[in-house]
Every structure is written in structure tokens, then in C-alpha cells.
Amino acid sequence: MKRYIFPLTIFLIISCNVFAQSHLDAYRFSQQDYEGTARFTSMGGAFGALGGDFTSLSLNPAGVGVYRSSEFTITPTISYNKVNSDYMGISTKDSRTRFGLSNVGYVGAFLTGREDGLVSLNVGIGYTKTMNYSRKTAMQGNLTNASIIDYILPRADNFIPNQLGSEQAYNQIKAPYWDVVMAYGSKAIFMDVDGFYNSPLSPDDRVKKERYTTQSGYNGEYVFSFGGNISNKFYFGATLGIQDISYENFVEYWEVAENGYVGNLDNLRYEEHFRISGTGYNGKFGAIYRPI
């Protein structure tokens, strides 16, 4: 997987943190919610044992053997996501509507003309979307004396001003502290006359906060399947799957102090642009048996 993090900004610019993949990433990308064909959706996804539907090639490859005729299928979709959030007594709503493609595929059925023994050999190729990450959320908070600067400030104690203000700071300081570097450069934190890092907020200042998140992306699988039908009772199949993952997350965070910040900082803005892409491979084998 590749990850690209773009700069965060505090009024002018503030940096971002770079982390290794976390348990949240593992949870996010392990979830699957097959969209598949319209038939698959209307039946609640119950095609692992039935077969004869293109989406079953990703669930139980023996489903390709059930086909008795060739088929081409394509399924466009409209997804609608609505999120209600409640933070510090303020309710906020946001929604997102996206057009997409859940499925496109072709199955070729080659009948032998027999009713006993090998009845048919079938092949399938196509694409099925297994997860949709598209959603938007918005949050707003009442005036409190908490600020994101409270998170950045204590971490600045690990460095002297010459380090944070150096032109080579991004090469000399590890990525998880880049937000400290740019907070110092844009005066979101500063060193006072006593030699301590300080915040432009006073202890009595109250801050209004807003946070907007836009997520997009998908998890899909390209399938190449082969299967057959023996005596209309035993169906077998195998699928080579190529998983394609694309996930993007954009976060925009705003703060405005009730009485204004000290110095040249008018307001605070924190942005994070986070992207993951990846490719994986899998092999599946399946069988269906109908005794009667």
C-alpha cells in the first residue's frame, strides 16, 4: 500500500503526521459489503449455495458452473449516505450522493449436449465492488477552552527553537513531529521571554470548533473464473481474484477564538489529506452439490 499525506495548514500552513498502518486500517479494509448485481442485492446476497449469479463468483466459485447459458451483466448504482453528529450540544447533518458501478461481467457457458457426466464448462470474467467508502461528516462545537494547540504544545518541548525553525527541520525531525515544526513556523506556538513554548491562547479564552470529513474510495475485485457442471448435481469452480483498494480521507478542522488570538494568528485551520491504494491477489475453490 502507498500512503501520501499532504500538508496541514494553520491559517498559513501547518504540517501533518505520518503513522504506520493502525488497527483502524486493518478493521476498515477487512470489512466487505458486496454490492454486486441487482439480483444479488434483492435476494440479500444468498447466492453462495445457489450460484447462477455473477456475484457468486467472488463468494463461491462453483456458482459459475450453474450457468446454462451465456450472460453479460452490468449494474450501475446510486449511493446515498447521511450522517448526523452531536458534539458539545450542537447537532450537525451532512450527506453525500455518488454514482458508481457495482458490477460488470461476462459468463460464457459451453454445453456438451449431455445430461450425464460433464454437462458444461463455463468461464467468467468481470468486476464486483466489495466495499464503498464514500461518506461525509460534519461536526461543530460550542465555545470551550480546549484547543488543538493543547495537543501540539507539550510535544514541542522535545526541541529547541533552532531545530523547529531550521530550513532542514523536515529532514532532521521525524515525520510525527512535523505538525510541531509548522505550528512554530506559523506562530501557532511561540517561545516566551522565559524560554518556554507557549500558546497564543490565554487560559480564559474560549474556542469555537468545526470539523469536516470527506471520505471516498472503494474495495473491488476483478475475477477470472472457471467451472463446470457434472450431471446437473455437482458443480465446481475456481476463481483468481485481484483485489483493488483505493481510499482517500480529507479532514478540515477550524478554530476561532472568542477574544482573538495573540500576535499575528487570526484563526487556526488544520487540514489532512490521507490516501491509500493497494492491490492484492487471492485464489478460491468451491463446490455445490444438489442431491435431488
mmCIF file of C-alpha atoms in Angstrom:
data_model
loop_
_atom_site.group_PDB
_atom_site.id
_atom_site.type_symbol
_atom_site.label_atom_id
_atom_site.label_comp_id
_atom_site.label_asym_id
_atom_site.label_seq_id
_atom_site.Cartn_x
_atom_site.Cartn_y
_atom_site.Cartn_z
ATOM 1 C CA MET A 1 0.000 0.000 0.000
ATOM 2 C CA LYS A 2 1.109 3.523 -0.621
ATOM 3 C CA ARG A 3 0.230 6.384 1.627
ATOM 4 C CA TYR A 4 0.544 10.040 0.837
ATOM 5 C CA ILE A 5 -0.085 12.712 3.418
ATOM 6 C CA PHE A 6 -0.358 16.305 2.256
ATOM 7 C CA PRO A 7 0.388 19.392 4.336
ATOM 8 C CA LEU A 8 -1.871 20.595 7.098
ATOM 9 C CA THR A 9 -2.375 24.324 7.477
ATOM 10 C CA ILE A 10 -2.828 26.588 10.493
ATOM 11 C CA PHE A 11 -4.006 29.853 8.947
ATOM 12 C CA LEU A 12 -0.927 29.874 6.717
ATOM 13 C CA ILE A 13 0.264 26.236 6.745
ATOM 14 C CA ILE A 14 0.686 23.527 9.351
ATOM 15 C CA SER A 15 2.014 20.063 8.725
ATOM 16 C CA CYS A 16 0.669 16.563 9.167
ATOM 17 C CA ASN A 17 1.645 13.395 10.980
ATOM 18 C CA VAL A 18 2.731 10.216 9.260
ATOM 19 C CA PHE A 19 1.941 6.960 11.028
ATOM 20 C CA ALA A 20 2.246 3.292 10.216
ATOM 21 C CA GLN A 21 -0.943 1.419 9.461
ATOM 22 C CA SER A 22 -3.075 1.062 12.561
ATOM 23 C CA HIS A 23 -5.749 -1.289 13.865
ATOM 24 C CA LEU A 24 -8.315 1.113 12.353
ATOM 25 C CA ASP A 25 -6.870 0.475 8.889
ATOM 26 C CA ALA A 26 -6.995 -3.268 9.495
ATOM 27 C CA TYR A 27 -10.646 -3.024 10.528
ATOM 28 C CA ARG A 28 -11.610 -0.736 7.645
ATOM 29 C CA PHE A 29 -10.081 -2.871 4.895
ATOM 30 C CA SER A 30 -11.165 -6.214 6.324
ATOM 31 C CA GLN A 31 -14.851 -5.271 6.037
ATOM 32 C CA GLN A 32 -16.743 -6.362 2.940
ATOM 33 C CA ASP A 33 -20.209 -5.343 1.791
ATOM 34 C CA TYR A 34 -20.769 -6.811 -1.657
ATOM 35 C CA GLU A 35 -22.875 -4.567 -3.874
ATOM 36 C CA GLY A 36 -22.965 -6.954 -6.828
ATOM 37 C CA THR A 37 -25.822 -7.436 -9.273
ATOM 38 C CA ALA A 38 -29.383 -6.211 -8.754
ATOM 39 C CA ARG A 39 -30.477 -9.839 -8.397
ATOM 40 C CA PHE A 40 -27.840 -10.475 -5.748
ATOM 41 C CA THR A 41 -28.943 -7.389 -3.783
ATOM 42 C CA SER A 42 -32.665 -8.204 -3.994
ATOM 43 C CA MET A 43 -32.010 -11.717 -2.629
ATOM 44 C CA GLY A 44 -29.965 -10.431 0.302
ATOM 45 C CA GLY A 45 -26.750 -11.924 -1.076
ATOM 46 C CA ALA A 46 -27.963 -15.549 -0.726
ATOM 47 C CA PHE A 47 -26.081 -16.942 -3.708
ATOM 48 C CA GLY A 48 -23.204 -18.841 -2.104
ATOM 49 C CA ALA A 49 -25.221 -22.068 -2.363
ATOM 50 C CA LEU A 50 -27.471 -21.120 -5.287
ATOM 51 C CA GLY A 51 -24.970 -19.904 -7.869
ATOM 52 C CA GLY A 52 -26.027 -18.764 -11.304
ATOM 53 C CA ASP A 53 -25.341 -15.106 -10.469
ATOM 54 C CA PHE A 54 -22.159 -13.249 -11.371
ATOM 55 C CA THR A 55 -21.543 -12.029 -7.801
ATOM 56 C CA SER A 56 -21.360 -15.647 -6.647
ATOM 57 C CA LEU A 57 -18.029 -15.957 -8.468
ATOM 58 C CA SER A 58 -16.482 -13.920 -5.629
ATOM 59 C CA LEU A 59 -18.297 -15.854 -2.876
ATOM 60 C CA ASN A 60 -18.408 -19.453 -4.088
ATOM 61 C CA PRO A 61 -16.730 -20.012 -7.481
ATOM 62 C CA ALA A 62 -18.884 -23.099 -8.067
ATOM 63 C CA GLY A 63 -21.646 -20.641 -8.918
ATOM 64 C CA VAL A 64 -20.141 -20.258 -12.399
ATOM 65 C CA GLY A 65 -20.857 -23.921 -13.068
ATOM 66 C CA VAL A 66 -24.606 -23.441 -12.551
ATOM 67 C CA TYR A 67 -24.969 -21.278 -15.661
ATOM 68 C CA ARG A 68 -26.722 -22.995 -18.587
ATOM 69 C CA SER A 69 -26.417 -20.064 -20.982
ATOM 70 C CA SER A 70 -24.015 -17.189 -21.523
ATOM 71 C CA GLU A 71 -24.718 -13.874 -19.809
ATOM 72 C CA PHE A 72 -23.461 -10.307 -19.725
ATOM 73 C CA THR A 73 -24.384 -8.171 -16.715
ATOM 74 C CA ILE A 74 -23.757 -4.568 -15.677
ATOM 75 C CA THR A 75 -25.126 -2.843 -12.577
ATOM 76 C CA PRO A 76 -24.884 0.951 -12.084
ATOM 77 C CA THR A 77 -25.744 2.258 -8.622
ATOM 78 C CA ILE A 78 -26.576 5.410 -6.708
ATOM 79 C CA SER A 79 -25.343 5.516 -3.113
ATOM 80 C CA TYR A 80 -26.649 7.971 -0.546
ATOM 81 C CA ASN A 81 -25.015 8.498 2.829
ATOM 82 C CA LYS A 82 -26.337 10.733 5.602
ATOM 83 C CA VAL A 83 -24.607 11.365 8.933
ATOM 84 C CA ASN A 84 -25.972 13.161 11.992
ATOM 85 C CA SER A 85 -23.467 14.239 14.630
ATOM 86 C CA ASP A 86 -23.890 15.781 18.061
ATOM 87 C CA TYR A 87 -20.903 17.458 19.718
ATOM 88 C CA MET A 88 -20.923 19.777 22.716
ATOM 89 C CA GLY A 89 -24.664 20.307 22.377
ATOM 90 C CA ILE A 90 -24.647 21.218 18.668
ATOM 91 C CA SER A 91 -26.276 18.883 16.128
ATOM 92 C CA THR A 92 -24.881 18.851 12.580
ATOM 93 C CA LYS A 93 -26.030 16.982 9.478
ATOM 94 C CA ASP A 94 -24.174 16.144 6.296
ATOM 95 C CA SER A 95 -24.807 13.844 3.348
ATOM 96 C CA ARG A 96 -23.240 12.609 0.130
ATOM 97 C CA THR A 97 -24.691 11.099 -3.048
ATOM 98 C CA ARG A 98 -22.468 9.257 -5.503
ATOM 99 C CA PHE A 99 -22.984 7.402 -8.779
ATOM 100 C CA GLY A 100 -20.981 4.234 -9.255
ATOM 101 C CA LEU A 101 -20.662 0.807 -10.824
ATOM 102 C CA SER A 102 -21.326 -2.213 -8.633
ATOM 103 C CA ASN A 103 -20.743 -4.932 -11.165
ATOM 104 C CA VAL A 104 -19.803 -5.681 -14.753
ATOM 105 C CA GLY A 105 -19.094 -9.163 -16.028
ATOM 106 C CA TYR A 106 -19.487 -11.866 -18.638
ATOM 107 C CA VAL A 107 -20.021 -15.601 -18.242
ATOM 108 C CA GLY A 108 -19.630 -17.921 -21.192
ATOM 109 C CA ALA A 109 -21.428 -21.286 -20.982
ATOM 110 C CA PHE A 110 -20.235 -24.101 -23.248
ATOM 111 C CA LEU A 111 -22.680 -27.023 -23.229
ATOM 112 C CA THR A 112 -21.539 -30.517 -24.165
ATOM 113 C CA GLY A 113 -25.041 -31.698 -25.123
ATOM 114 C CA ARG A 114 -25.019 -34.408 -22.452
ATOM 115 C CA GLU A 115 -27.241 -34.822 -19.403
ATOM 116 C CA ASP A 116 -24.910 -37.240 -17.587
ATOM 117 C CA GLY A 117 -21.271 -36.707 -16.819
ATOM 118 C CA LEU A 118 -19.812 -33.383 -17.900
ATOM 119 C CA VAL A 119 -22.804 -31.245 -18.897
ATOM 120 C CA SER A 120 -20.987 -27.908 -19.381
ATOM 121 C CA LEU A 121 -17.776 -25.998 -18.915
ATOM 122 C CA ASN A 122 -18.118 -22.291 -18.097
ATOM 123 C CA VAL A 123 -15.790 -19.312 -17.803
ATOM 124 C CA GLY A 124 -16.378 -15.908 -16.230
ATOM 125 C CA ILE A 125 -14.544 -12.592 -16.166
ATOM 126 C CA GLY A 126 -15.505 -9.243 -14.671
ATOM 127 C CA TYR A 127 -15.540 -6.905 -11.685
ATOM 128 C CA THR A 128 -17.532 -6.705 -8.440
ATOM 129 C CA LYS A 129 -17.385 -3.868 -5.895
ATOM 130 C CA THR A 130 -16.961 -5.291 -2.402
ATOM 131 C CA MET A 131 -16.978 -2.067 -0.343
ATOM 132 C CA ASN A 132 -17.930 1.585 -0.789
ATOM 133 C CA TYR A 133 -16.125 4.106 1.454
ATOM 134 C CA SER A 134 -17.951 7.239 0.266
ATOM 135 C CA ARG A 135 -19.346 9.389 3.109
ATOM 136 C CA LYS A 136 -19.235 12.896 4.574
ATOM 137 C CA THR A 137 -19.444 14.057 8.187
ATOM 138 C CA ALA A 138 -19.577 17.484 9.803
ATOM 139 C CA MET A 139 -19.171 18.483 13.453
ATOM 140 C CA GLN A 140 -19.384 21.812 15.249
ATOM 141 C CA GLY A 141 -18.660 22.567 18.885
ATOM 142 C CA ASN A 142 -19.615 25.253 21.365
ATOM 143 C CA LEU A 143 -17.059 27.628 22.844
ATOM 144 C CA THR A 144 -14.688 25.815 25.231
ATOM 145 C CA ASN A 145 -11.163 26.497 26.469
ATOM 146 C CA ALA A 146 -9.791 23.386 24.719
ATOM 147 C CA SER A 147 -7.760 23.759 21.523
ATOM 148 C CA ILE A 148 -5.775 21.542 19.195
ATOM 149 C CA ILE A 149 -2.787 23.635 20.238
ATOM 150 C CA ASP A 150 -3.032 21.871 23.611
ATOM 151 C CA TYR A 151 -2.037 18.664 21.799
ATOM 152 C CA ILE A 152 0.837 20.227 19.848
ATOM 153 C CA LEU A 153 2.356 22.396 22.590
ATOM 154 C CA PRO A 154 3.761 19.768 25.039
ATOM 155 C CA ARG A 155 5.374 17.853 22.179
ATOM 156 C CA ALA A 156 7.402 20.942 21.249
ATOM 157 C CA ASP A 157 9.420 20.582 24.474
ATOM 158 C CA ASN A 158 11.499 17.904 22.750
ATOM 159 C CA PHE A 159 13.112 20.525 20.507
ATOM 160 C CA ILE A 160 14.929 23.828 20.694
ATOM 161 C CA PRO A 161 13.738 26.764 18.529
ATOM 162 C CA ASN A 162 16.748 26.452 16.233
ATOM 163 C CA GLN A 163 15.592 22.946 15.352
ATOM 164 C CA LEU A 164 11.965 23.889 14.716
ATOM 165 C CA GLY A 165 12.874 26.992 12.716
ATOM 166 C CA SER A 166 15.612 25.385 10.643
ATOM 167 C CA GLU A 167 15.210 25.095 6.889
ATOM 168 C CA GLN A 168 16.272 21.459 7.276
ATOM 169 C CA ALA A 169 13.742 20.745 10.025
ATOM 170 C CA TYR A 170 11.753 18.274 7.929
ATOM 171 C CA ASN A 171 14.877 16.253 7.222
ATOM 172 C CA GLN A 172 16.204 16.375 10.788
ATOM 173 C CA ILE A 173 12.949 15.828 12.698
ATOM 174 C CA LYS A 174 10.845 12.696 12.395
ATOM 175 C CA ALA A 175 7.558 12.943 10.499
ATOM 176 C CA PRO A 176 5.232 12.532 13.547
ATOM 177 C CA TYR A 177 6.542 15.933 14.762
ATOM 178 C CA TRP A 178 6.120 17.872 11.528
ATOM 179 C CA ASP A 179 2.955 19.488 12.872
ATOM 180 C CA VAL A 180 5.082 20.946 15.679
ATOM 181 C CA VAL A 181 7.551 22.349 13.145
ATOM 182 C CA MET A 182 4.910 24.149 11.118
ATOM 183 C CA ALA A 183 2.933 25.248 14.163
ATOM 184 C CA TYR A 184 6.088 27.020 15.309
ATOM 185 C CA GLY A 185 6.733 28.453 11.840
ATOM 186 C CA SER A 186 3.201 29.891 11.574
ATOM 187 C CA LYS A 187 3.199 31.180 15.183
ATOM 188 C CA ALA A 188 0.561 28.786 16.430
ATOM 189 C CA ILE A 189 3.118 28.212 19.209
ATOM 190 C CA PHE A 190 5.977 30.508 20.215
ATOM 191 C CA MET A 191 8.758 30.778 22.769
ATOM 192 C CA ASP A 192 8.133 33.325 25.537
ATOM 193 C CA VAL A 193 10.688 35.533 27.277
ATOM 194 C CA ASP A 194 11.313 32.845 29.913
ATOM 195 C CA GLY A 195 12.377 30.319 27.316
ATOM 196 C CA PHE A 196 9.218 28.194 27.361
ATOM 197 C CA TYR A 197 6.946 27.311 24.476
ATOM 198 C CA ASN A 198 3.583 28.979 24.809
ATOM 199 C CA SER A 199 0.200 29.218 23.131
ATOM 200 C CA PRO A 200 -1.359 32.362 21.653
ATOM 201 C CA LEU A 201 -4.472 31.483 23.675
ATOM 202 C CA SER A 202 -4.888 32.656 27.245
ATOM 203 C CA PRO A 203 -6.261 30.220 29.876
ATOM 204 C CA ASP A 204 -9.608 32.030 29.824
ATOM 205 C CA ASP A 205 -10.018 32.115 26.054
ATOM 206 C CA ARG A 206 -12.818 30.055 24.599
ATOM 207 C CA VAL A 207 -12.632 28.499 21.142
ATOM 208 C CA LYS A 208 -15.322 27.563 18.634
ATOM 209 C CA LYS A 209 -14.506 24.433 16.645
ATOM 210 C CA GLU A 210 -15.634 22.938 13.317
ATOM 211 C CA ARG A 211 -14.548 19.680 11.693
ATOM 212 C CA TYR A 212 -15.460 18.388 8.214
ATOM 213 C CA THR A 213 -14.505 14.968 6.868
ATOM 214 C CA THR A 214 -14.912 13.717 3.306
ATOM 215 C CA GLN A 215 -14.154 10.067 2.589
ATOM 216 C CA SER A 216 -14.135 8.409 -0.806
ATOM 217 C CA GLY A 217 -12.911 5.202 -2.361
ATOM 218 C CA TYR A 218 -13.790 1.580 -2.887
ATOM 219 C CA ASN A 219 -12.672 -2.001 -2.489
ATOM 220 C CA GLY A 220 -13.298 -4.108 -5.573
ATOM 221 C CA GLU A 221 -12.356 -7.461 -7.030
ATOM 222 C CA TYR A 222 -11.554 -8.440 -10.606
ATOM 223 C CA VAL A 223 -12.400 -12.116 -11.082
ATOM 224 C CA PHE A 224 -11.306 -14.767 -13.569
ATOM 225 C CA SER A 225 -13.328 -17.934 -13.034
ATOM 226 C CA PHE A 226 -13.598 -21.432 -14.472
ATOM 227 C CA GLY A 227 -16.102 -24.133 -13.546
ATOM 228 C CA GLY A 228 -18.281 -26.985 -14.690
ATOM 229 C CA ASN A 229 -21.464 -28.981 -14.222
ATOM 230 C CA ILE A 230 -21.486 -32.744 -13.683
ATOM 231 C CA SER A 231 -24.817 -34.485 -14.154
ATOM 232 C CA ASN A 232 -26.728 -31.385 -13.020
ATOM 233 C CA LYS A 233 -25.937 -32.380 -9.447
ATOM 234 C CA PHE A 234 -22.326 -31.468 -8.770
ATOM 235 C CA TYR A 235 -20.970 -28.038 -9.666
ATOM 236 C CA PHE A 236 -17.364 -26.985 -9.208
ATOM 237 C CA GLY A 237 -15.385 -23.826 -9.824
ATOM 238 C CA ALA A 238 -12.211 -21.847 -9.154
ATOM 239 C CA THR A 239 -11.615 -18.083 -9.132
ATOM 240 C CA LEU A 240 -8.470 -15.999 -9.349
ATOM 241 C CA GLY A 241 -9.274 -12.686 -7.685
ATOM 242 C CA ILE A 242 -7.365 -9.404 -7.948
ATOM 243 C CA GLN A 243 -8.361 -7.022 -5.163
ATOM 244 C CA ASP A 244 -8.097 -3.299 -5.819
ATOM 245 C CA ILE A 245 -8.276 -0.848 -2.903
ATOM 246 C CA SER A 246 -8.476 2.934 -3.099
ATOM 247 C CA TYR A 247 -9.244 5.064 -0.057
ATOM 248 C CA GLU A 248 -8.997 8.812 0.432
ATOM 249 C CA ASN A 249 -9.786 10.866 3.513
ATOM 250 C CA PHE A 250 -9.787 14.674 3.678
ATOM 251 C CA VAL A 251 -10.188 16.376 7.066
ATOM 252 C CA GLU A 252 -10.608 20.114 7.563
ATOM 253 C CA TYR A 253 -10.559 21.485 11.106
ATOM 254 C CA TRP A 254 -11.217 25.126 12.062
ATOM 255 C CA GLU A 255 -10.815 27.077 15.297
ATOM 256 C CA VAL A 256 -11.726 30.674 16.041
ATOM 257 C CA ALA A 257 -11.032 32.183 19.463
ATOM 258 C CA GLU A 258 -13.791 34.213 21.093
ATOM 259 C CA ASN A 259 -11.444 37.066 22.000
ATOM 260 C CA GLY A 260 -8.994 36.528 19.126
ATOM 261 C CA TYR A 261 -5.510 35.039 19.250
ATOM 262 C CA VAL A 262 -2.439 36.863 20.488
ATOM 263 C CA GLY A 263 0.022 38.084 17.840
ATOM 264 C CA ASN A 264 -0.326 37.520 14.105
ATOM 265 C CA LEU A 265 -2.545 34.428 14.203
ATOM 266 C CA ASP A 266 -6.111 35.324 13.207
ATOM 267 C CA ASN A 267 -7.601 31.840 13.187
ATOM 268 C CA LEU A 268 -6.489 28.247 13.080
ATOM 269 C CA ARG A 269 -7.032 25.777 10.257
ATOM 270 C CA TYR A 270 -5.790 22.197 10.225
ATOM 271 C CA GLU A 271 -6.021 20.069 7.083
ATOM 272 C CA GLU A 272 -5.116 16.462 6.496
ATOM 273 C CA HIS A 273 -5.152 14.658 3.168
ATOM 274 C CA PHE A 274 -4.719 10.918 3.504
ATOM 275 C CA ARG A 275 -4.619 8.418 0.640
ATOM 276 C CA ILE A 276 -4.154 4.649 0.493
ATOM 277 C CA SER A 277 -4.071 2.428 -2.570
ATOM 278 C CA GLY A 278 -3.197 -1.206 -2.931
ATOM 279 C CA THR A 279 -3.544 -4.426 -4.899
ATOM 280 C CA GLY A 280 -3.840 -7.985 -3.639
ATOM 281 C CA TYR A 281 -4.387 -11.457 -5.064
ATOM 282 C CA ASN A 282 -6.400 -14.454 -3.919
ATOM 283 C CA GLY A 283 -7.489 -17.876 -5.116
ATOM 284 C CA LYS A 284 -10.799 -19.563 -4.307
ATOM 285 C CA PHE A 285 -12.237 -23.014 -4.893
ATOM 286 C CA GLY A 286 -15.830 -24.054 -4.390
ATOM 287 C CA ALA A 287 -18.387 -26.790 -4.903
ATOM 288 C CA ILE A 288 -22.168 -27.104 -4.852
ATOM 289 C CA TYR A 289 -23.970 -30.453 -4.617
ATOM 290 C CA ARG A 290 -27.697 -30.918 -5.237
ATOM 291 C CA PRO A 291 -28.746 -34.460 -4.340
ATOM 292 C CA ILE A 292 -32.248 -34.016 -5.797
#
